[in-house]
Tab-separated table of C-alpha atoms in Angstrom:
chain	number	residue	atom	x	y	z
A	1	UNK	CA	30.923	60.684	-63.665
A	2	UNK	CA	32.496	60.000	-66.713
A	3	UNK	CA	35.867	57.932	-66.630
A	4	UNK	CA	39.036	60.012	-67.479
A	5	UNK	CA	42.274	58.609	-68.481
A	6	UNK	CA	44.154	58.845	-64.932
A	7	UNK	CA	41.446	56.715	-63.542
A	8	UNK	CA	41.973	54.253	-66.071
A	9	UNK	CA	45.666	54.270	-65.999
A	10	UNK	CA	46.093	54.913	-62.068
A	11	UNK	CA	44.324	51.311	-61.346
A	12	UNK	CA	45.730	49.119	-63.598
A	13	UNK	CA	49.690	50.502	-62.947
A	14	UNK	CA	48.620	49.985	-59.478
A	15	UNK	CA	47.386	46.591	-60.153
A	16	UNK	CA	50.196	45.734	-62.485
A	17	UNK	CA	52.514	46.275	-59.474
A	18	UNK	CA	50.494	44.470	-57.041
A	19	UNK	CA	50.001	47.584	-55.386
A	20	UNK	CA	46.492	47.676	-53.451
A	21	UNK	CA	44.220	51.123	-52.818
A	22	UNK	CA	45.130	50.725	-49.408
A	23	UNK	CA	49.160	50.138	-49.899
A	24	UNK	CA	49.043	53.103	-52.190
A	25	UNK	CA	47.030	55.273	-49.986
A	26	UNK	CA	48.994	54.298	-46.785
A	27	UNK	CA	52.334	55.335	-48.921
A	28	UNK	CA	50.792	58.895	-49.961
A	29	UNK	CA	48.895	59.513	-46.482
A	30	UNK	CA	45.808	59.516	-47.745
A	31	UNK	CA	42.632	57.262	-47.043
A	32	UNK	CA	41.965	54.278	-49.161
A	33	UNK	CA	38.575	55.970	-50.271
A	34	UNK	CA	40.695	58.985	-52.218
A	35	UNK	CA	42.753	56.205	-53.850
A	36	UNK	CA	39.332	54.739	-54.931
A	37	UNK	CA	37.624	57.701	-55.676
A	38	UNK	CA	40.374	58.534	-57.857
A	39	UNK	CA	40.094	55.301	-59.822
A	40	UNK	CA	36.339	55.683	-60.026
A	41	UNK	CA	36.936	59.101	-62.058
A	42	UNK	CA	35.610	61.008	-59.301
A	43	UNK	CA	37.938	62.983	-58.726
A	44	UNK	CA	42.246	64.212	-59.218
A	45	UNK	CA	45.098	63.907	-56.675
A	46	UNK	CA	46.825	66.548	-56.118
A	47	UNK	CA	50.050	67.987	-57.578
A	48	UNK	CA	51.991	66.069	-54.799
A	49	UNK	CA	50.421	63.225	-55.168
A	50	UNK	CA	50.437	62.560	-58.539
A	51	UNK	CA	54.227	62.837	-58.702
A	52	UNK	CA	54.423	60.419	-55.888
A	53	UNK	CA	52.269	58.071	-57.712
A	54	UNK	CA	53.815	58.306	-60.212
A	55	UNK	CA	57.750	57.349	-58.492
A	56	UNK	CA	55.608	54.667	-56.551
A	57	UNK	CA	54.035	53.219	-60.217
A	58	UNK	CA	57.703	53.767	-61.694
A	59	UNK	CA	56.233	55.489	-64.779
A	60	UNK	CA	56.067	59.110	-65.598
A	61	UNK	CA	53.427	61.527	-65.176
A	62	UNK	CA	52.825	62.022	-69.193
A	63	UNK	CA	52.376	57.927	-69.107
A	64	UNK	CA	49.181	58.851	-66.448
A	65	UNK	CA	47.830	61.659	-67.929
A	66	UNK	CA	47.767	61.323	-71.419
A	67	UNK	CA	46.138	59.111	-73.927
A	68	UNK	CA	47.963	56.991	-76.386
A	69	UNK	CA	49.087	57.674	-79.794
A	70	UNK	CA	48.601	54.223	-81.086
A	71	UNK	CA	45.426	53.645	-80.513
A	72	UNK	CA	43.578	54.372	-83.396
A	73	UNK	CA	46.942	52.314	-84.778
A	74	UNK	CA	45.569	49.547	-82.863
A	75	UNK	CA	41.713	50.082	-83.896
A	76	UNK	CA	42.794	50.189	-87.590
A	77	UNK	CA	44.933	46.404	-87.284
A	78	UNK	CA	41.532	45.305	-85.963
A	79	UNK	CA	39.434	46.580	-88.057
A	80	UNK	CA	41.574	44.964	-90.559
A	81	UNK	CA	42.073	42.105	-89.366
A	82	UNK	CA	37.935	41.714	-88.891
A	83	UNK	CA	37.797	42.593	-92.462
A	84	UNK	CA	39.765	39.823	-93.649
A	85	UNK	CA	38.658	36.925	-91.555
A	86	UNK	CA	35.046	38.558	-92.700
A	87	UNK	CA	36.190	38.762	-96.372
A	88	UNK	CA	37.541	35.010	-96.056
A	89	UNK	CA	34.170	33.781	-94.479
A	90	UNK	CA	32.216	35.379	-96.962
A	91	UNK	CA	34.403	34.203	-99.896
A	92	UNK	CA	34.287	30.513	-98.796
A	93	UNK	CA	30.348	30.371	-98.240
A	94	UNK	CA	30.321	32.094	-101.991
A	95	UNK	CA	32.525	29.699	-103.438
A	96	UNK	CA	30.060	26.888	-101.442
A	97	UNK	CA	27.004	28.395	-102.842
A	98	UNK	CA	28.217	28.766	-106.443
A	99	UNK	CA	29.530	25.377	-106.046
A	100	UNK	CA	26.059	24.072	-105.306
A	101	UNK	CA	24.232	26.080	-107.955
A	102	UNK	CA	27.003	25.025	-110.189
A	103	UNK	CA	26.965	20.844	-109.162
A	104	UNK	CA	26.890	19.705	-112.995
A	105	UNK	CA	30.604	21.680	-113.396
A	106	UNK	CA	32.304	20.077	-110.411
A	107	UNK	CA	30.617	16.458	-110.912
A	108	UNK	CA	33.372	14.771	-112.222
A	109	UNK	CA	36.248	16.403	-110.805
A	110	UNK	CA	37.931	13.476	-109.431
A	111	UNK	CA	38.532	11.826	-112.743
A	112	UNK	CA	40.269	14.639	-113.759
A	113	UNK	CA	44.200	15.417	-113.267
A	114	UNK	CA	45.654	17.691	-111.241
A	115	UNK	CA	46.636	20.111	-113.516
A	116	UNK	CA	42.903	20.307	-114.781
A	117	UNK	CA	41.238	20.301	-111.572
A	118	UNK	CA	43.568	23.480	-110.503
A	119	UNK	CA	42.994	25.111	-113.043
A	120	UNK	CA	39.266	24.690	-112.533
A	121	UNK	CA	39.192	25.986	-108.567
A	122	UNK	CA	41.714	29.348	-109.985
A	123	UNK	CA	39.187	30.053	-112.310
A	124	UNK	CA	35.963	30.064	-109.716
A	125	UNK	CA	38.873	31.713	-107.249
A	126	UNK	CA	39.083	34.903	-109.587
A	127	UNK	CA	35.968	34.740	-110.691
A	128	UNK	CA	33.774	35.498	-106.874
A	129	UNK	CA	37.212	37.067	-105.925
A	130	UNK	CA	35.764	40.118	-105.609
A	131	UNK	CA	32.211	39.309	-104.305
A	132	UNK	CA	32.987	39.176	-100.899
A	133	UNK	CA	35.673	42.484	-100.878
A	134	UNK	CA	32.599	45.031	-100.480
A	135	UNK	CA	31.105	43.324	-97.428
A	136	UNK	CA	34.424	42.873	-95.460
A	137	UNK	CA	35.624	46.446	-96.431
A	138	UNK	CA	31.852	47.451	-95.043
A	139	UNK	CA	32.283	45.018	-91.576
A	140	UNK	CA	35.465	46.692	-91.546
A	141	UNK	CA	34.211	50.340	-91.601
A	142	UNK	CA	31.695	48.949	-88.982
A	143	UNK	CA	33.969	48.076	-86.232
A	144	UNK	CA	36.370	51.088	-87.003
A	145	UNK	CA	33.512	53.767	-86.800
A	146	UNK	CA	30.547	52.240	-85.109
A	147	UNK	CA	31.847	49.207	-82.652
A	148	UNK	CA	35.063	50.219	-81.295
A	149	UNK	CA	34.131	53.976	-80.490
A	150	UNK	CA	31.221	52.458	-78.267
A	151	UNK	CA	33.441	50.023	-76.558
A	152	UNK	CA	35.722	52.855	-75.226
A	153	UNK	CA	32.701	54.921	-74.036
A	154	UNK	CA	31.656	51.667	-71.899
């Protein structure tokens, strides 16, 4: 059976109280196996039960029944954030590969001063500045609409 939000939420409230199935089942005088097949997705409590479970867990009954807002908040900071380590990967192994291809610019940069030599890495830094931005906007589309989605249907 496919898993549905209480069964998700009942287990690890339980767990996060150190509450086990058969604590919580002794408490709503019920067998261990309903707690379980609750948890499992198998199956609802009843009316009763759920607002005992939820006075025993200390949250409301919303809090077990309904999903939460910010996750596609949360799936949006990740994507991001796999975007930009992506971006900043793919922007140092382009800035190594031009580099190579590019040896006779960058053969004597040590004699030169600072100033010179800055000026030098800002000009390869805007110029494959934008090489890697339509990869890690792509890996980023990736995870939001491809990865993620299959993760929560695990």
């Amino acid at each position: 059976m496919e898993k549905n939000i209480l069964c998700l939420k009942l287990k690890r409230f339980r767990e996060e109280k150190g509450i086990t199935q058969q604590e919580l089942a002794e408490i709503l005088e019920v067998s261990d196996k309903s707690i379980s097949k609750w948890e499992l997705g198998n199956g609802y409590p009843s009316k009763r039960n759920m607002l005992r479970i939820s006075e025993i867990l200390d949250i409301s009954v919303e809090t077990l029944l309904l999903e939460e807002k910010n996750d596609d908040k949360e799936k949006i900071k990740l994507s991001i954030n796999y975007s930009l380590i992506s971006y900043i990967i793919i922007f140092a192994v382009t800035l190594i590969i031009k580099g190579l291809t590019d040896a006779e610019q960058y053969q004597n940069i040590l004699s030169k001063d600072i100033v010179e030599i800055l000026k030098l890495l800002a000009s390869a830094f805007v110029q494959n500045i934008g090489i890697a931005l339509p990869p890690a906007i792509i890996i980023g589309f990736v995870f939001y609409f491809y990865i993620f989605p299959k993760q929560s249907r695990e």
